[in-house]
Every structure is written in structure tokens, then in C-alpha cells.
Amino acid sequence: MRKVGMLITLMYSVLTTAQTLKGTLKQHKGQIITLTGFNYYQPTQLAKDTIDASGNFTLNYPKKYKGMAVLNTQDNSSLVFVLAEPTLHLKGTHLNERDSLQFTNSTENSNFIQYAKDQSLRGNALSALAFLQPLYKNQPLFAKQKKLLKQLEKEQTRLQQEDTQFIASLPKQSYTRWFIPYRKMVQEMPVIVRKKTAQIPNAISFFRNTNFNHPNFKTSGLFKELIEGHYLLLENMGQSLDSSNVQMNLSSKYLIDNLQENDSLLNKVADHLYTYFEKRSLIRASEYFSINLLERSQCSLKEDVAAKLESYRKMKLGNKAPEIVFANNKKLSDLKTHKLVVFGASWCPHCTKEIPKLIENYKKWKAKNVEIVYISLDKESAAFTTTYKNMPWQQTHCDFKGWDTQAAKEYYITGTPTYYLLDANNTILLRPNSVEHANVWIMSKLVATSQNTKN
């Protein structure tokens, strides 16, 4: 009796602390079915079951979870839907047979599915109209069809208004109503950059008016895509690198201002955005973001996040770079020339591809009073010797400690190759993102500077 009582208590506990998704998918019988949700940057498994011989399954997921979710079956089929009611029931044959799927007691999903179907049709129609409009407006063959041109423009406006009206008709507290505009923006940003550049200002304004503290973002699956997609848009908006950096910095300032009272989320964003900037060699954007965040006294950063950001404060342009002592007891400061300090390794494919470019440029750089200093993060002497023997520059240094090399630590090296261009006094002039970037700077700004000094 005691065991029975404990079992009843356990079952009651599960029922009162979980929400339930029940379903019937006959063509998936015998397969494992998984329910996955989102936690800002990370997907999180909510529940798992094995579909029985009749195609039935039951998934109990956390009571407090509300947001987007994905159903995955063993044959790699999937369905994105909304978890917003405590008990859901899904009927259908197969997840890939969308017309067979029906949520029998979910207004949220009925609206979400209806919108997805209608929006697909509207999107196709708008693409067709966008193709036809300039033909009837600019081509002599169609120019006389003024009435048809007006009808094309009128139909575009109608479809766009219909989309807006559908969203506005949803209940104000509906997750679907909140979710759709953000999903649309994530999907449209790549198209805006390529084909709809006139919409770039609206896309930028959309980002800078978003409340990233909104609790719905946590379970949306859109948080990372919205932020990174925005910076990708700014990077490829067709302006100069300096102009793009200005726009990135404005967006970074908005993001920090918006999240400055939410330390936990701000730390997540800082960590991931730092990695994103580094991966895309957006050095100026990363420097601004890091320094701006570190100087906010009200922001409490985790130690590991702060350590990453600190590299940009200590290694920002105009600062003096740390001293490097070579194996022959000579120092970096002994080289009374400009120098390009390169951190690389024989095991880094991109580093070895860059070596011929460095050799190719070295002679003309040398004529402009620029030396190369190569710091290898190798651990194996044989690999180091094979890769770096007979290099034309003065210093190729390696202490065979890998990432524990003192210079790598003091220069905050987290990836290879990494470049720093210094002047004769070891002042940081530039952190190039490639050999080509270094070459452009040396052959233009550095030469111009030296000519101005002579004059």
C-alpha cells in the first residue's frame, strides 16, 4: 500500500508541475519523438516519448514554459509550433504532411498555422508583383498599360495591409501576435540587404526600438538570429567600412542601454556578441562594444566575460603594446621601426596560407621601414622548424608553450592568425583583420603619415 501511495503522489506531482502535449501521428509509430524549446541562445529538451503502435504519444513539459517549440521525430521530420496552452492535442498522419496536421484545442496554433499558410501565398504574390511593377513602369512594351500598373500597386498595398491587419486582429496577450513581427524581420533581413535596400532604415529602426528584456524572447528561438542578423545587415548595407562601424556602434550602444539593468542577459549577449565580432573580424565594432560595456559601472560582468572584453580596453588603438622578450634576449622595443606582430602556428591552416602573402609583401614593407615579428604558438619543434625555416624577417619567436606563451597571454590572443601593427615606440596603430588589410594601411596611411612628417 505504501508503494501504491508513493506512486499516486508521484503521478499527482507530475500532473501538477507539467503541461501536456498529446498527439496521434500514425506514420511515425514506433519512433522516438522529442519536444525541444529555447532558452535564449540554447535549445533545451523539454520532453521525449516513444510513439506507440497506434501512433499515439504523450509529452509532459515544464509548467512554466510558454513560447516556441519544435517537434522532432526519429526520421528527421520536424514541426515548429506554439506552446501557450496547458493541454494541447495534435492530430495528423506525418509531420511532413502539413495539411493533415491539426491542433484541436489551440487558438494560438490555429492562428499561427493560418498565418504561415497565408503569408507564404502573400509572399509569392508580392514577389511576382515586385517583378512586374518595374516592367510596366519602365519598359516601352508595357508603358501604355497605366491602369494595370495602378492595379499592381494597389494589390501590393492591399496584401501588405492584409498582413498587418491579421496580426492586429490577434489578442493583445497572444504569443503569436508578439512573435510574428520578429520572425518576419529575421526572415527578411537577408532579402532586404540583397533586393530591398530601401527598407534598410526601417530594419535598423526596428532593432533600435526592440525591448530585448521582453520575457517572450527567452523562448522565441529568435534572440540570436535577430541580433546577429542585424549586425550582418549593417556589415553588408553597401556603405564604407567606417560608416558601417558607426552604425554598429550605435546599435551596440542601444543594446547595452536596453539591457544594462539585466546583468544575467547582458552577460550572455556580451559573450556571444564578442565571439560573433571576432569570428567575422569586426575589430572596431568589438572594441567599441567591449570598452563601452566595461566602462559602465552599473553593469556586473562575470569574470570570464570581463576578461574577454578587457583585451580591447588594454589593446585599443593608441595604447602601448606589451613588451615581448625573444629567445636571444632581444626585445620588441629594440626594433626601432614600425612592426607587424603576427601570432600564428604551423597547425593553423589559415596561418600557413597567409605566410606566402607575408613573404610577398615583406620586401616593399621593409622599404617603408616596417618589420615583421612572428610569434608562433607551436608546441612541437619539428613542425615549427619545417614551417618557419628561412623566413626573411628578423624575428620568428617560439617558446613551445602554445597558448600559454607569455606574449599570447599579454596580447589576449584567442585565435590565429592575429595581427597588431605597431609604431617604433610599440604604440598600437591598427589591429588588421588580414594581410591585405595590413598592406592597404601600410601602403596608404602609413606612407602618407611619414611623408607629412618629412614635410
PDB file of C-alpha atoms in Angstrom, residues 4 8 67 73 89 176 181 203 212 357 373 451:
ATOM      1  CA  VAL A   4       0.973   2.490  -4.283  1.00  0.00           C
ATOM      2  CA  ILE A   8      -0.008   8.098  -6.750  1.00  0.00           C
ATOM      3  CA  GLY A  67       6.846  30.004 -26.234  1.00  0.00           C
ATOM      4  CA  THR A  73      10.765  12.544 -34.935  1.00  0.00           C
ATOM      5  CA  HIS A  89      -3.679  17.807 -28.776  1.00  0.00           C
ATOM      6  CA  THR A 176       1.708  34.597 -31.793  1.00  0.00           C
ATOM      7  CA  PRO A 181       6.822  40.559 -36.485  1.00  0.00           C
ATOM      8  CA  ALA A 203      15.060  47.462 -40.361  1.00  0.00           C
ATOM      9  CA  PHE A 212      15.301  42.825 -25.631  1.00  0.00           C
ATOM     10  CA  LYS A 357      51.324  36.718 -48.589  1.00  0.00           C
ATOM     11  CA  VAL A 373      57.687  39.868 -35.919  1.00  0.00           C
ATOM     12  CA  GLN A 451      55.540  61.991 -45.918  1.00  0.00           C
TER      13      GLN A 451
END
